[in-house]
C-alpha atoms as a PDB file:
ATOM      1  CA  GLN A   1     112.959 105.818  92.954  1.00  0.00           C
ATOM      2  CA  HIS A   2     115.322 103.449  95.056  1.00  0.00           C
ATOM      3  CA  ALA A   3     118.439 105.896  94.596  1.00  0.00           C
ATOM      4  CA  GLN A   4     119.054 110.057  95.212  1.00  0.00           C
ATOM      5  CA  LEU A   5     122.246 112.326  94.803  1.00  0.00           C
ATOM      6  CA  ILE A   6     123.922 114.338  96.419  1.00  0.00           C
ATOM      7  CA  ILE A   7     126.291 116.275  95.098  1.00  0.00           C
ATOM      8  CA  ALA A   8     128.974 117.772  98.148  1.00  0.00           C
ATOM      9  CA  GLY A   9     131.926 119.469  97.959  1.00  0.00           C
ATOM     10  CA  THR A  10     135.339 119.395 100.294  1.00  0.00           C
ATOM     11  CA  GLY A  11     134.951 119.936 103.415  1.00  0.00           C
ATOM     12  CA  THR A  12     130.980 120.252 104.150  1.00  0.00           C
ATOM     13  CA  GLY A  13     130.906 116.906 105.995  1.00  0.00           C
ATOM     14  CA  LYS A  14     129.937 113.675 104.197  1.00  0.00           C
ATOM     15  CA  THR A  15     130.424 111.698 106.957  1.00  0.00           C
ATOM     16  CA  GLY A  16     127.967 113.428 108.987  1.00  0.00           C
ATOM     17  CA  ILE A  17     125.863 113.120 105.855  1.00  0.00           C
ATOM     18  CA  GLY A  18     125.954 109.386 106.997  1.00  0.00           C
ATOM     19  CA  ALA A  19     125.967 109.531 110.239  1.00  0.00           C
ATOM     20  CA  VAL A  20     122.742 111.067 109.568  1.00  0.00           C
ATOM     21  CA  TYR A  21     120.958 109.267 106.576  1.00  0.00           C
ATOM     22  CA  ALA A  22     121.552 105.827 108.912  1.00  0.00           C
ATOM     23  CA  HIS A  23     120.412 107.272 112.172  1.00  0.00           C
ATOM     24  CA  ALA A  24     117.306 108.835 110.693  1.00  0.00           C
ATOM     25  CA  MET A  25     117.000 105.168 108.322  1.00  0.00           C
ATOM     26  CA  GLY A  26     117.524 103.309 111.818  1.00  0.00           C
ATOM     27  CA  GLN A  27     119.660 100.281 109.868  1.00  0.00           C
ATOM     28  CA  CYS A  28     122.044 101.467 106.918  1.00  0.00           C
ATOM     29  CA  ILE A  29     125.524  99.882 104.782  1.00  0.00           C
ATOM     30  CA  ILE A  30     127.467 102.743 104.973  1.00  0.00           C
ATOM     31  CA  VAL A  31     129.982 101.563 101.581  1.00  0.00           C
ATOM     32  CA  VAL A  32     133.360 103.319 101.485  1.00  0.00           C
ATOM     33  CA  PRO A  33     136.793 103.435  99.130  1.00  0.00           C
ATOM     34  CA  GLU A  34     139.220 101.132 100.385  1.00  0.00           C
ATOM     35  CA  GLY A  35     140.833 101.940 103.298  1.00  0.00           C
ATOM     36  CA  LEU A  36     138.327 104.023 105.676  1.00  0.00           C
ATOM     37  CA  GLU A  37     136.798 101.343 106.823  1.00  0.00           C
ATOM     38  CA  LYS A  38     137.364 101.752 109.948  1.00  0.00           C
ATOM     39  CA  GLN A  39     138.387 105.543 109.601  1.00  0.00           C
ATOM     40  CA  ALA A  40     134.458 105.626 108.498  1.00  0.00           C
ATOM     41  CA  ALA A  41     132.691 102.707 111.188  1.00  0.00           C
ATOM     42  CA  ASP A  42     134.868 105.230 114.242  1.00  0.00           C
ATOM     43  CA  ASP A  43     132.921 108.499 112.865  1.00  0.00           C
ATOM     44  CA  ILE A  44     129.027 107.229 111.963  1.00  0.00           C
ATOM     45  CA  ASN A  45     129.978 105.143 115.414  1.00  0.00           C
ATOM     46  CA  ASP A  46     130.379 107.663 117.673  1.00  0.00           C
ATOM     47  CA  PHE A  47     127.068 108.918 116.487  1.00  0.00           C
ATOM     48  CA  VAL A  48     125.034 105.622 116.431  1.00  0.00           C
ATOM     49  CA  GLY A  49     126.999 103.724 118.665  1.00  0.00           C
ATOM     50  CA  ARG A  50     128.966 103.810 122.361  1.00  0.00           C
ATOM     51  CA  GLY A  51     132.695 104.027 120.867  1.00  0.00           C
ATOM     52  CA  TYR A  52     135.007 101.344 120.296  1.00  0.00           C
ATOM     53  CA  ASP A  53     135.661 100.507 123.920  1.00  0.00           C
ATOM     54  CA  SER A  54     131.731  99.706 124.683  1.00  0.00           C
ATOM     55  CA  PRO A  55     130.469  95.871 124.010  1.00  0.00           C
ATOM     56  CA  ASP A  56     127.762  96.759 122.994  1.00  0.00           C
ATOM     57  CA  TYR A  57     129.058  98.338 119.762  1.00  0.00           C
ATOM     58  CA  LYS A  58     126.957  99.464 117.072  1.00  0.00           C
ATOM     59  CA  VAL A  59     129.568  99.946 113.728  1.00  0.00           C
ATOM     60  CA  LYS A  60     130.262  97.322 112.347  1.00  0.00           C
ATOM     61  CA  ILE A  61     133.100  96.317 109.425  1.00  0.00           C
ATOM     62  CA  LEU A  62     132.783  93.303 107.059  1.00  0.00           C
ATOM     63  CA  THR A  63     135.489  91.072 106.808  1.00  0.00           C
ATOM     64  CA  ASN A  64     136.535  88.345 105.570  1.00  0.00           C
ATOM     65  CA  THR A  65     139.536  87.645 107.201  1.00  0.00           C
ATOM     66  CA  GLY A  66     138.297  85.012 109.918  1.00  0.00           C
ATOM     67  CA  SER A  67     138.710  88.690 112.420  1.00  0.00           C
ATOM     68  CA  THR A  68     137.263  87.764 116.062  1.00  0.00           C
ATOM     69  CA  ASP A  69     137.479  90.739 116.378  1.00  0.00           C
ATOM     70  CA  GLY A  70     134.420  92.655 118.160  1.00  0.00           C
ATOM     71  CA  LYS A  71     134.670  95.833 115.882  1.00  0.00           C
ATOM     72  CA  TYR A  72     134.121  93.796 112.679  1.00  0.00           C
ATOM     73  CA  ALA A  73     131.817  91.589 110.767  1.00  0.00           C
ATOM     74  CA  ALA A  74     133.602  88.127 109.623  1.00  0.00           C
ATOM     75  CA  TYR A  75     131.619  86.016 107.339  1.00  0.00           C
ATOM     76  CA  SER A  76     133.700  82.938 104.948  1.00  0.00           C
ATOM     77  CA  THR A  77     130.804  81.767 103.074  1.00  0.00           C
ATOM     78  CA  GLU A  78     127.329  83.300 101.739  1.00  0.00           C
ATOM     79  CA  ALA A  79     125.636  81.552 104.809  1.00  0.00           C
ATOM     80  CA  GLU A  80     127.578  83.472 106.885  1.00  0.00           C
ATOM     81  CA  LEU A  81     127.627  86.542 104.818  1.00  0.00           C
ATOM     82  CA  GLN A  82     123.841  87.043 104.491  1.00  0.00           C
ATOM     83  CA  ASP A  83     123.994  86.856 109.188  1.00  0.00           C
ATOM     84  CA  CYS A  84     125.950  89.312 108.617  1.00  0.00           C
ATOM     85  CA  LEU A  85     124.271  91.581 106.923  1.00  0.00           C
ATOM     86  CA  ASP A  86     120.855  90.801 107.873  1.00  0.00           C
ATOM     87  CA  SER A  87     122.240  90.832 112.180  1.00  0.00           C
ATOM     88  CA  ASN A  88     124.140  94.400 112.298  1.00  0.00           C
ATOM     89  CA  LYS A  89     121.601  97.383 112.223  1.00  0.00           C
ATOM     90  CA  PHE A  90     124.943  98.990 110.883  1.00  0.00           C
ATOM     91  CA  LEU A  91     128.084  97.445 108.479  1.00  0.00           C
ATOM     92  CA  VAL A  92     130.681  99.294 106.560  1.00  0.00           C
ATOM     93  CA  VAL A  93     131.970  98.093 103.689  1.00  0.00           C
ATOM     94  CA  SER A  94     134.517  98.940 100.806  1.00  0.00           C
ATOM     95  CA  HIS A  95     133.944  99.491  97.130  1.00  0.00           C
ATOM     96  CA  SER A  96     134.762  96.638  95.981  1.00  0.00           C
ATOM     97  CA  GLN A  97     133.188  94.658  98.737  1.00  0.00           C
ATOM     98  CA  LEU A  98     129.563  95.973  97.889  1.00  0.00           C
ATOM     99  CA  ARG A  99     131.248  94.539  94.195  1.00  0.00           C
ATOM    100  CA  SER A 100     130.901  91.655  95.303  1.00  0.00           C
ATOM    101  CA  ILE A 101     128.282  90.973  97.218  1.00  0.00           C
ATOM    102  CA  ALA A 102     125.484  92.682  96.428  1.00  0.00           C
ATOM    103  CA  SER A 103     123.442  90.070  95.186  1.00  0.00           C
ATOM    104  CA  GLN A 104     123.098  89.942  98.810  1.00  0.00           C
ATOM    105  CA  VAL A 105     121.816  92.398  99.102  1.00  0.00           C
ATOM    106  CA  ARG A 106     118.296  93.178  99.503  1.00  0.00           C
ATOM    107  CA  GLY A 107     116.241  95.008 102.057  1.00  0.00           C
ATOM    108  CA  LYS A 108     118.916  97.458 103.352  1.00  0.00           C
ATOM    109  CA  ASN A 109     119.550 101.603 102.705  1.00  0.00           C
ATOM    110  CA  LEU A 110     122.782 102.313 101.875  1.00  0.00           C
ATOM    111  CA  PHE A 111     124.705 104.957 101.771  1.00  0.00           C
ATOM    112  CA  ILE A 112     127.529 105.028  99.897  1.00  0.00           C
ATOM    113  CA  ASP A 113     130.268 108.247 100.340  1.00  0.00           C
ATOM    114  CA  GLU A 114     132.547 109.134  96.604  1.00  0.00           C
ATOM    115  CA  ALA A 115     129.914 107.683  94.790  1.00  0.00           C
ATOM    116  CA  HIS A 116     131.203 109.215  91.521  1.00  0.00           C
ATOM    117  CA  GLU A 117     133.923 106.005  92.775  1.00  0.00           C
ATOM    118  CA  ILE A 118     131.705 103.213  92.016  1.00  0.00           C
ATOM    119  CA  THR A 119     129.603 104.989  89.475  1.00  0.00           C
ATOM    120  CA  SER A 120     132.787 104.769  87.167  1.00  0.00           C
ATOM    121  CA  THR A 121     132.115 101.756  84.935  1.00  0.00           C
ATOM    122  CA  ALA A 122     129.334 100.260  82.822  1.00  0.00           C
ATOM    123  CA  GLU A 123     130.010  97.476  85.062  1.00  0.00           C
ATOM    124  CA  ASP A 124     129.521  99.840  88.459  1.00  0.00           C
ATOM    125  CA  VAL A 125     126.390 101.349  86.921  1.00  0.00           C
ATOM    126  CA  ALA A 126     124.888  97.812  86.052  1.00  0.00           C
ATOM    127  CA  ILE A 127     125.400  96.558  89.625  1.00  0.00           C
ATOM    128  CA  ILE A 128     123.769  99.956  91.462  1.00  0.00           C
ATOM    129  CA  ASN A 129     120.225  99.437  89.032  1.00  0.00           C
ATOM    130  CA  ARG A 130     120.776  96.526  89.974  1.00  0.00           C
ATOM    131  CA  LEU A 131     120.956  97.312  93.881  1.00  0.00           C
ATOM    132  CA  LYS A 132     118.002  99.610  93.534  1.00  0.00           C
ATOM    133  CA  GLU A 133     115.202  97.073  92.588  1.00  0.00           C
ATOM    134  CA  ASP A 134     115.983  95.807  96.173  1.00  0.00           C
ATOM    135  CA  ASN A 135     117.583  98.622  98.179  1.00  0.00           C
ATOM    136  CA  LYS A 136     117.387 102.328  98.560  1.00  0.00           C
ATOM    137  CA  MET A 137     119.911 104.003  99.017  1.00  0.00           C
ATOM    138  CA  VAL A 138     121.471 107.473  98.179  1.00  0.00           C
ATOM    139  CA  GLY A 139     124.845 108.679  97.184  1.00  0.00           C
ATOM    140  CA  VAL A 140     127.141 111.213  97.893  1.00  0.00           C
ATOM    141  CA  THR A 141     130.200 113.040  95.972  1.00  0.00           C
ATOM    142  CA  ALA A 142     132.139 116.536  94.976  1.00  0.00           C
ATOM    143  CA  THR A 143     132.260 115.606  91.509  1.00  0.00           C
ATOM    144  CA  PRO A 144     130.145 113.205  89.815  1.00  0.00           C
ATOM    145  CA  SER A 145     130.202 112.070  86.531  1.00  0.00           C
ATOM    146  CA  SER A 146     127.671 111.601  83.520  1.00  0.00           C
ATOM    147  CA  MET A 147     127.342 107.794  84.676  1.00  0.00           C
ATOM    148  CA  THR A 148     127.120 108.546  88.418  1.00  0.00           C
ATOM    149  CA  TYR A 149     123.759 110.614  87.021  1.00  0.00           C
ATOM    150  CA  ASP A 150     123.009 107.549  85.057  1.00  0.00           C
ATOM    151  CA  ALA A 151     123.381 105.384  88.444  1.00  0.00           C
ATOM    152  CA  LEU A 152     121.708 107.904  90.467  1.00  0.00           C
ATOM    153  CA  GLY A 153     120.113 110.579  88.917  1.00  0.00           C
ATOM    154  CA  GLN A 154     120.030 113.892  89.053  1.00  0.00           C
ATOM    155  CA  PRO A 155     121.411 115.375  92.680  1.00  0.00           C
ATOM    156  CA  ALA A 156     118.182 116.017  94.979  1.00  0.00           C
ATOM    157  CA  THR A 157     119.965 117.823  97.096  1.00  0.00           C
ATOM    158  CA  VAL A 158     123.265 120.373  96.054  1.00  0.00           C
ATOM    159  CA  ILE A 159     125.202 121.363  99.686  1.00  0.00           C
ATOM    160  CA  SER A 160     127.753 124.275  98.689  1.00  0.00           C
ATOM    161  CA  LEU A 161     130.180 124.613 102.560  1.00  0.00           C
ATOM    162  CA  PRO A 162     128.445 128.636 103.200  1.00  0.00           C
ATOM    163  CA  PHE A 163     125.098 125.787 103.076  1.00  0.00           C
ATOM    164  CA  ALA A 164     126.787 122.971 105.227  1.00  0.00           C
ATOM    165  CA  GLN A 165     128.151 125.565 107.423  1.00  0.00           C
ATOM    166  CA  GLN A 166     124.914 126.881 107.796  1.00  0.00           C
ATOM    167  CA  ARG A 167     122.655 124.197 107.982  1.00  0.00           C
ATOM    168  CA  LEU A 168     124.784 121.383 109.056  1.00  0.00           C
ATOM    169  CA  GLY A 169     126.732 122.304 111.910  1.00  0.00           C
ATOM    170  CA  ALA A 170     125.081 120.463 114.749  1.00  0.00           C
ATOM    171  CA  VAL A 171     125.349 117.482 113.041  1.00  0.00           C
ATOM    172  CA  ARG A 172     129.194 117.373 113.634  1.00  0.00           C
ATOM    173  CA  GLU A 173     128.966 118.826 117.405  1.00  0.00           C
ATOM    174  CA  VAL A 174     127.180 115.757 118.360  1.00  0.00           C
ATOM    175  CA  ILE A 175     129.462 113.541 115.617  1.00  0.00           C
ATOM    176  CA  THR A 176     132.348 115.101 117.403  1.00  0.00           C
ATOM    177  CA  SER A 177     131.708 115.457 120.939  1.00  0.00           C
ATOM    178  CA  ASP A 178     132.456 113.751 124.034  1.00  0.00           C
ATOM    179  CA  GLU A 179     129.375 115.222 125.216  1.00  0.00           C
ATOM    180  CA  THR A 180     126.650 114.005 123.360  1.00  0.00           C
ATOM    181  CA  VAL A 181     128.255 110.572 122.417  1.00  0.00           C
ATOM    182  CA  GLY A 182     126.854 107.028 122.975  1.00  0.00           C
ATOM    183  CA  GLU A 183     124.846 107.602 126.371  1.00  0.00           C
ATOM    184  CA  LYS A 184     124.889 110.354 126.591  1.00  0.00           C
ATOM    185  CA  THR A 185     123.879 112.055 123.344  1.00  0.00           C
ATOM    186  CA  ASN A 186     120.742 114.622 123.741  1.00  0.00           C
ATOM    187  CA  THR A 187     117.871 113.061 122.618  1.00  0.00           C
ATOM    188  CA  ASN A 188     116.981 116.535 120.954  1.00  0.00           C
ATOM    189  CA  ASN A 189     119.910 117.336 118.646  1.00  0.00           C
ATOM    190  CA  ASN A 190     119.245 112.889 117.769  1.00  0.00           C
ATOM    191  CA  GLU A 191     115.614 114.604 116.278  1.00  0.00           C
ATOM    192  CA  ALA A 192     117.000 117.601 115.386  1.00  0.00           C
ATOM    193  CA  VAL A 193     119.496 115.965 113.327  1.00  0.00           C
ATOM    194  CA  ALA A 194     116.766 113.223 111.475  1.00  0.00           C
ATOM    195  CA  THR A 195     114.883 115.942 110.516  1.00  0.00           C
ATOM    196  CA  ARG A 196     117.299 117.757 109.038  1.00  0.00           C
ATOM    197  CA  ALA A 197     117.972 114.638 106.979  1.00  0.00           C
ATOM    198  CA  VAL A 198     113.907 114.958 106.282  1.00  0.00           C
ATOM    199  CA  GLU A 199     115.439 118.385 105.014  1.00  0.00           C
ATOM    200  CA  LEU A 200     117.707 117.277 102.824  1.00  0.00           C
ATOM    201  CA  SER A 201     116.020 114.792 100.735  1.00  0.00           C
ATOM    202  CA  VAL A 202     117.637 111.995 103.037  1.00  0.00           C
ATOM    203  CA  LYS A 203     115.487 109.979 104.193  1.00  0.00           C
ATOM    204  CA  GLN A 204     111.369 110.915 101.960  1.00  0.00           C
ATOM    205  CA  ASP A 205     108.867 108.698 101.075  1.00  0.00           C
ATOM    206  CA  TRP A 206     110.633 106.734  98.574  1.00  0.00           C
ATOM    207  CA  LYS A 207     108.262 105.665  95.171  1.00  0.00           C
END
């Protein structure tokens, strides 16, 4: 089983779950709906990186527009795309980008936000099934469809808002507190958050 589904309602901190997963796995492609790439990169970089102003920026946004901005991983050829996939530990891509680059994604960890949107057609389910052969993935959504279940299986975890407030509060603190961002990040907090990922079945023994 190389895929897991987490059902998480509105307000439960799905971005926080993504940050936990990325941190726990040590390498991750974060897949988000179109238009949310920069926001996701900002939020997750607060946890695994040092922020946009740092030359050591860790979370990159995949683009084929030829951007030379250090916040982006730019490509124009298949070879450059493969280099982007292999040389960036944390990479944000949109749903449509994942569809177009899926054939080159191998040996990666994927966190798929709003997973119902990328499992809405038979073609999408086929892409996810192909990706599962060579990658590990966690999909998160509040509104799974039957096709979401076809692609990602039955939910490993269902997170309600009260559960999130009780169990994921520390995740939000780590992500949003200036005192715990970047070089100032408390190691104990990191370990505690990574442990929560294990508790949520985000990082388990993959079969």
